[in-house]
XYZ file of C-alpha atoms in Angstrom:
69
model
C 44.541 319.413 13.240
C 47.576 318.052 14.912
C 50.845 315.985 14.224
C 52.671 313.605 16.332
C 56.029 314.544 17.840
C 58.549 312.499 19.127
C 59.979 313.326 22.516
C 62.865 311.050 23.818
C 61.569 307.489 22.678
C 57.810 308.326 23.030
C 55.534 309.946 20.770
C 53.285 312.772 22.012
C 50.147 314.145 19.893
C 50.483 318.452 19.687
C 47.471 320.221 18.056
C 48.508 322.388 15.382
C 47.206 325.962 13.419
C 48.075 325.325 9.603
C 48.249 327.974 6.748
C 48.934 327.229 3.089
C 49.228 323.981 1.587
C 51.088 323.640 -1.409
C 51.997 320.178 -2.819
C 55.974 320.929 -0.959
C 54.386 320.984 2.206
C 52.017 322.168 4.826
C 52.656 325.990 6.680
C 52.423 325.514 10.225
C 51.728 329.195 12.100
C 51.354 327.395 15.467
C 51.779 324.561 17.742
C 55.686 323.386 17.248
C 58.242 324.383 18.533
C 61.817 325.223 16.039
C 63.845 321.655 16.165
C 60.861 319.774 17.162
C 61.064 316.079 15.580
C 57.812 315.260 13.583
C 56.686 311.958 12.900
C 56.113 311.463 9.112
C 55.534 307.846 8.749
C 53.193 305.282 10.366
C 51.984 308.108 12.838
C 48.575 306.571 12.248
C 48.996 303.788 14.086
C 50.612 305.784 16.640
C 48.869 306.469 20.264
C 49.972 309.405 22.547
C 52.600 308.031 24.675
C 53.761 305.148 22.394
C 57.198 303.969 22.873
C 59.198 304.256 19.247
C 62.391 303.432 17.790
C 63.989 305.641 14.961
C 65.290 304.193 11.828
C 67.332 305.330 9.542
C 69.776 308.217 9.141
C 69.167 311.606 10.300
C 68.222 313.021 6.558
C 64.944 311.019 6.744
C 64.519 309.194 9.895
C 61.208 306.864 10.211
C 59.147 306.043 13.366
C 57.547 302.507 13.940
C 55.250 301.680 16.862
C 57.230 299.703 19.857
C 56.099 298.067 22.703
C 54.597 300.177 25.808
C 56.628 299.970 28.883
């Protein structure tokens, strides 16, 4: 399994190793560094390297597929 992470204005797939899954979230055992921004909405429509626009404030940014440059 894996997640899309945001690096500058592009998304990149990162494989992760997960642990316990609860209603509050999923434990990530390996594959992410502290401070990395994980795409939480709309990631099913993204491809590795897509350009995105971050919308919303720092408490809950949303990512949206943008134009590929």
